[in-house]
Tab-separated table of C-alpha atoms in Angstrom:
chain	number	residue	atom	x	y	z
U	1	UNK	CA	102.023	-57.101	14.301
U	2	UNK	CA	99.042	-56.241	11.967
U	3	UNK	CA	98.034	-53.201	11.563
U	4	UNK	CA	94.717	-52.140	9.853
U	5	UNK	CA	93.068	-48.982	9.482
U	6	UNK	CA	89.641	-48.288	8.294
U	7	UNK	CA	87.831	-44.947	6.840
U	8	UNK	CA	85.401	-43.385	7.393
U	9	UNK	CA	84.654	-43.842	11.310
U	10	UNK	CA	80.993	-42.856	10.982
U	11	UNK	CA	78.470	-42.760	7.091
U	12	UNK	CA	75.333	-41.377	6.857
U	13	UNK	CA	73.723	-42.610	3.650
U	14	UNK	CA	70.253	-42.074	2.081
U	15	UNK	CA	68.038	-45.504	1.972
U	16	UNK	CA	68.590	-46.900	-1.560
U	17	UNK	CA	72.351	-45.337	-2.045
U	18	UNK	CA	75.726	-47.165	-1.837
U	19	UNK	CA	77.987	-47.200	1.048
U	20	UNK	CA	81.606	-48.071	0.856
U	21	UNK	CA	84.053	-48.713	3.491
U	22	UNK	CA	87.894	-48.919	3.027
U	23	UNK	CA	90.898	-50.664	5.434
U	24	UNK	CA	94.361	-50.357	4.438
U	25	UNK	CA	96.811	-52.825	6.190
U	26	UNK	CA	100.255	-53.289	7.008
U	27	UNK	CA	101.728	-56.689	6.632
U	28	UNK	CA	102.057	-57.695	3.038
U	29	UNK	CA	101.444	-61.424	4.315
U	30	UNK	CA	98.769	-60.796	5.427
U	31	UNK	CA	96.286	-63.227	3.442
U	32	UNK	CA	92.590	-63.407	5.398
U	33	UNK	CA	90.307	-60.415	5.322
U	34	UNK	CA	86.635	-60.642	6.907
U	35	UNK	CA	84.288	-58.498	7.208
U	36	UNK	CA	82.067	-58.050	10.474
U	37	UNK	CA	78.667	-56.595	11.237
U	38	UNK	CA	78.044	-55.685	15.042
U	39	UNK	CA	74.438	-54.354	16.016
U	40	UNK	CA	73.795	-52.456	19.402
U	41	UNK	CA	74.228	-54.960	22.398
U	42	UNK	CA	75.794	-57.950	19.931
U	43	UNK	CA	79.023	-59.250	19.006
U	44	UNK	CA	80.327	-58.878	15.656
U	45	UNK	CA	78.860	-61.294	12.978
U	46	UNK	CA	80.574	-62.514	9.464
U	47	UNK	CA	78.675	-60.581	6.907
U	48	UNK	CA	81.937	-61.900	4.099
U	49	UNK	CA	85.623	-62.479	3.810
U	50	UNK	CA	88.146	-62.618	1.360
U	51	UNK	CA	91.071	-64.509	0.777
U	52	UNK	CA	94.587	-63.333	-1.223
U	53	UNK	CA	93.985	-65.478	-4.161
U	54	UNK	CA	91.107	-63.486	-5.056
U	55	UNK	CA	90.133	-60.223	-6.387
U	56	UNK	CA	86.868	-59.310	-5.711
U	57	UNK	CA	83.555	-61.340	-3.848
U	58	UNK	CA	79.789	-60.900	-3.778
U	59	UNK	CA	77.676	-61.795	-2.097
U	60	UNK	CA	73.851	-60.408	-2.956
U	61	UNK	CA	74.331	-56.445	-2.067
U	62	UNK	CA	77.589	-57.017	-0.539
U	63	UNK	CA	80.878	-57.072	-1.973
U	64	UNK	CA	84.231	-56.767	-1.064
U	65	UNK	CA	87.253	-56.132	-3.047
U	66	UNK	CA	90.990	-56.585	-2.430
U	67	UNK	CA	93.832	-54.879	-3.862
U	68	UNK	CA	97.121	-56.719	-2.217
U	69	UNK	CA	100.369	-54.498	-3.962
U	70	UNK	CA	98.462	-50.771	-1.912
U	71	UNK	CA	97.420	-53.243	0.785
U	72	UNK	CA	93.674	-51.962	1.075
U	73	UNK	CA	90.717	-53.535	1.114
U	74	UNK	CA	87.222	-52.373	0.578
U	75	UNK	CA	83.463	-52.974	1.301
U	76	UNK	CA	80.592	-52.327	-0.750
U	77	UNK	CA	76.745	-52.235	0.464
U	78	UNK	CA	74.704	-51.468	-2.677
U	79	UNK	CA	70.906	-50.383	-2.029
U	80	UNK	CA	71.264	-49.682	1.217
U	81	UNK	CA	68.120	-50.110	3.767
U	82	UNK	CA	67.733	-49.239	7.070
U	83	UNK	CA	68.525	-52.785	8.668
U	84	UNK	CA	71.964	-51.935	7.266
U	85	UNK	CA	72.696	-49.614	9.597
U	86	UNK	CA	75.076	-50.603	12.167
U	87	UNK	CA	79.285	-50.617	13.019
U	88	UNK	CA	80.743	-52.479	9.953
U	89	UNK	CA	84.248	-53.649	10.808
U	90	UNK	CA	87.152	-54.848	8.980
U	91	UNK	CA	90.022	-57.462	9.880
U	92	UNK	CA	92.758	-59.180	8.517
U	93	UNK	CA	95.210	-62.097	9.281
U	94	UNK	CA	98.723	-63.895	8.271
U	95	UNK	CA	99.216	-67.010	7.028
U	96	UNK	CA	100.122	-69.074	9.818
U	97	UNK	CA	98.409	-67.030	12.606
U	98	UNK	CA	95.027	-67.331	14.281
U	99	UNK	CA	93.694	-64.429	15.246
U	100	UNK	CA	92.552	-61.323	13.746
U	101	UNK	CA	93.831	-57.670	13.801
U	102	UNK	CA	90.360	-55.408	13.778
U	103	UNK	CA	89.891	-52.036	12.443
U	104	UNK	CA	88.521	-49.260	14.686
U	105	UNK	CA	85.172	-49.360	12.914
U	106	UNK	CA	82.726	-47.754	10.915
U	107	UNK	CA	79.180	-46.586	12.008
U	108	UNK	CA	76.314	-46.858	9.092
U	109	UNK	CA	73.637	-44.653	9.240
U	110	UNK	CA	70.917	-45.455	6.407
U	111	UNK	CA	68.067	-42.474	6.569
U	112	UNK	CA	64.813	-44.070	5.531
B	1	UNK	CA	70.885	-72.010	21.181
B	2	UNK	CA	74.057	-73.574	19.769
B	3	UNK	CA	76.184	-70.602	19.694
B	4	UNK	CA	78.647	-68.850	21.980
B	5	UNK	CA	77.150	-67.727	25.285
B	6	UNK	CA	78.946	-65.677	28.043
B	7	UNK	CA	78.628	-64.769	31.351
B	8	UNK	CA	77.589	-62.989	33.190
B	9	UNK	CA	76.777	-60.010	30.460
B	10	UNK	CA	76.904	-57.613	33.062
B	11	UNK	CA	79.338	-56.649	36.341
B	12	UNK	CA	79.535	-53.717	37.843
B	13	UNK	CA	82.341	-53.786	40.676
B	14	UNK	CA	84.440	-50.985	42.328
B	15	UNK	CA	88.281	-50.474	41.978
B	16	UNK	CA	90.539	-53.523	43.229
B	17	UNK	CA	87.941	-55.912	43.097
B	18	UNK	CA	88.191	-59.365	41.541
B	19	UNK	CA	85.688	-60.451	38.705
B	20	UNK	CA	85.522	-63.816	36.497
B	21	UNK	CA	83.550	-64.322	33.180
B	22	UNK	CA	82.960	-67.240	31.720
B	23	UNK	CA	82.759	-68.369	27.807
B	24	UNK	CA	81.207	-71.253	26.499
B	25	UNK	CA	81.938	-72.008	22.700
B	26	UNK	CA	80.351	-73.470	19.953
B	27	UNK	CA	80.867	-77.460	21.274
B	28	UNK	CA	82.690	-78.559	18.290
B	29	UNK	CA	85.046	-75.622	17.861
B	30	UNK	CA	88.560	-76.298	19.245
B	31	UNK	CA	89.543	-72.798	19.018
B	32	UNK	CA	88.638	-69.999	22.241
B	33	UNK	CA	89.194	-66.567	21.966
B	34	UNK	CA	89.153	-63.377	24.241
B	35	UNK	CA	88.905	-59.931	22.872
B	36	UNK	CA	88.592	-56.485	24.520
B	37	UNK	CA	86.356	-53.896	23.074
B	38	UNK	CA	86.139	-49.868	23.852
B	39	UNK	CA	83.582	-47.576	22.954
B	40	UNK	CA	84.480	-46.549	19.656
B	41	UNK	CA	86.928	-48.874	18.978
B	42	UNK	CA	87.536	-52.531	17.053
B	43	UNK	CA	87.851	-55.241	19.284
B	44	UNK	CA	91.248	-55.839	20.524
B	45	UNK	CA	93.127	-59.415	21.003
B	46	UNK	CA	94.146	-60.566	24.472
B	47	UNK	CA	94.598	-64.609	24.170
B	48	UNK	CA	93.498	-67.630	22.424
B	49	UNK	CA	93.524	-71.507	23.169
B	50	UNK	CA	93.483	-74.226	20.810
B	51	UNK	CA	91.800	-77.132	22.923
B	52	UNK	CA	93.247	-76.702	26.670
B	53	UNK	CA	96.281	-75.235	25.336
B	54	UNK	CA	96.633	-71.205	25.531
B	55	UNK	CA	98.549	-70.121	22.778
B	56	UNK	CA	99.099	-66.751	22.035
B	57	UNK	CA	98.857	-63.650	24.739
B	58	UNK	CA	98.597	-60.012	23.562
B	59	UNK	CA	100.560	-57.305	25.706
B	60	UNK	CA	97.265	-56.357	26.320
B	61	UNK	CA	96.697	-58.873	28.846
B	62	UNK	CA	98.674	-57.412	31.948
B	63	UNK	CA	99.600	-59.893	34.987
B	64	UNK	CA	96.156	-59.164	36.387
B	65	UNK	CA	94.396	-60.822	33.737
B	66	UNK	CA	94.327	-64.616	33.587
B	67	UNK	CA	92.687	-66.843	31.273
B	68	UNK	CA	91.850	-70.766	31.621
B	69	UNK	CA	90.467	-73.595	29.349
B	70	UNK	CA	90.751	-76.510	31.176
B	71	UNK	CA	89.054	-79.154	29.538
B	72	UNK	CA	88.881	-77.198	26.180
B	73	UNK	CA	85.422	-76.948	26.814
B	74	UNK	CA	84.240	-73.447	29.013
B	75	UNK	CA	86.767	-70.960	29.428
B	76	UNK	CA	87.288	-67.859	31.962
B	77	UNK	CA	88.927	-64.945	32.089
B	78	UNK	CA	89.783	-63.527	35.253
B	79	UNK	CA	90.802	-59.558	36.328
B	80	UNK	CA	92.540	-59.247	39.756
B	81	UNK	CA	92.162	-55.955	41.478
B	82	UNK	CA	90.287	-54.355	38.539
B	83	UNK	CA	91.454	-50.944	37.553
B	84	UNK	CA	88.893	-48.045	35.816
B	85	UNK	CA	90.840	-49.088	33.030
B	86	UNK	CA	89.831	-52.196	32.758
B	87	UNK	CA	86.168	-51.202	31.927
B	88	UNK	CA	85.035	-52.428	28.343
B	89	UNK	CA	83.674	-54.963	26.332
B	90	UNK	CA	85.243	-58.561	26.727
B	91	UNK	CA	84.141	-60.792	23.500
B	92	UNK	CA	84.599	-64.255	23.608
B	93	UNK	CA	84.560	-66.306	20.367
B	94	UNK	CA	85.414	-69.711	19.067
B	95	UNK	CA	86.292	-71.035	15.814
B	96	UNK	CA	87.202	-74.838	13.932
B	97	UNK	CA	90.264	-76.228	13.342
B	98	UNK	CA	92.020	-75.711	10.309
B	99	UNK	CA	92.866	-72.199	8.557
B	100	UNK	CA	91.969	-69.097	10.136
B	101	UNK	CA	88.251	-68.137	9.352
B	102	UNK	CA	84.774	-67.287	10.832
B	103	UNK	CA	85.207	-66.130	14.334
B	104	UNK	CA	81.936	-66.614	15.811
B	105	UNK	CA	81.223	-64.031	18.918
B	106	UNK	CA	79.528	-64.292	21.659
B	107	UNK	CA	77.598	-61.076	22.953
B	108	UNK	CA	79.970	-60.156	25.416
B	109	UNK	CA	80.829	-59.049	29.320
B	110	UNK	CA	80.275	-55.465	29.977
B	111	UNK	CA	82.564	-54.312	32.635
B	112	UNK	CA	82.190	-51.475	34.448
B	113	UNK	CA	85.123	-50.601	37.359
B	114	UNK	CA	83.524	-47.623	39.208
């Protein structure tokens, strides 16, 4: 099955800086790539997702970009505040299949 | 509130107890799903249903661990003689029909097998 791995498990950025996750994955068919926001004592929440037709999305101070022949996958917070900090996961998903392979996580610290 | 809601969000129980929780969806999605979270850790897949119809079971989900939809309305997931082991997160979340996207979670079942 799917495999995804995501770096760094925990970032600790200044209020105002950039933060930028990265997944890699493992199944080149894979095609479906959210991303997911989960605050303490919540489940995870759609913050964006990409698809394999396309190279890059934004959406406000968010972006995500895809590069499918190294199979990674990356998320960008620009301007980070301090309701930005939270466990920032990544997933993908094959054609064809309904459920999504998560990575372990990623815990955003912005310091006011 | 429309979206998913589970219960009950917490159980305590001790070792080789039974325990039930139940998920209801989001009333128009067709699709149910039951993850496993760990501190630390992603959530992990153990089963989904389309409507009634369970269609996909992770390894995960050992022959103490049943799940039901049987009206593809509600669903529950049951643990027979729970296990320390057992003790996480269990996220329910439903989607539409049609090509994978959104998942949208509820805020879980904490389990704790003492």
């Amino acid at each position: 099955g799917e495999n995804v791995e995501q770096h760094p498990s925990t970032l600790s950025v200044q209020e105002g800086d950039s933060a930028v996750i990265k997944c890699t994955y493992s199944d080149s068919a894979s095609n479906y790539f959210p991303w997911y926001k989960q605050e303490l004592g919540k489940g995870p929440q759609l913050i964006i997702d990409i698809r394999s037709n396309v190279g890059e999305k934004k959406d406000q101070r968010i972006a995500v970009t895809l590069n499918k022949t190294a199979k990674h996958f990356s998320l960008h917070i620009t301007e980070t505040q301090p309701e930005d900090s939270a466990v920032y996961f990544c997933a993908a998903s094959t054609p064809n299949d309904y459920k999504l392979s998560f990575g372990a996580g990623t815990t955003v610290t912005v310091r006011a | 509130d429309t979206g998913v809601s589970q219960d009950p969000r917490h159980k305590i129980t001790k070792r080789g107890q039974n325990v039930t929780f139940r998920c209801d969806p989001i009333s128009e999605h067709n699709r149910l799903y039951w993850y496993r979270q760990t501190l630390g850790q992603g959530p992990e897949f153990l089963t989904y249903f389309q409507n009634e119809a369970q269609l996909e079971k992770s390894r995960l989900l050992s022959d103490r661990f049943s799940a039901e939809r049987p009206k593809g309305s509600f669903s529950t997931l049951e643990i027979q003689r729970t296990e320390q082991g057992d003790s996480a997160m269990y996220l329910c979340a439903s989607s539409p029909a049609g090509a994978i996207g959104e998942l949208f979670f509820g805020e879980g079942s904490r389990l704790t097998v003492l």
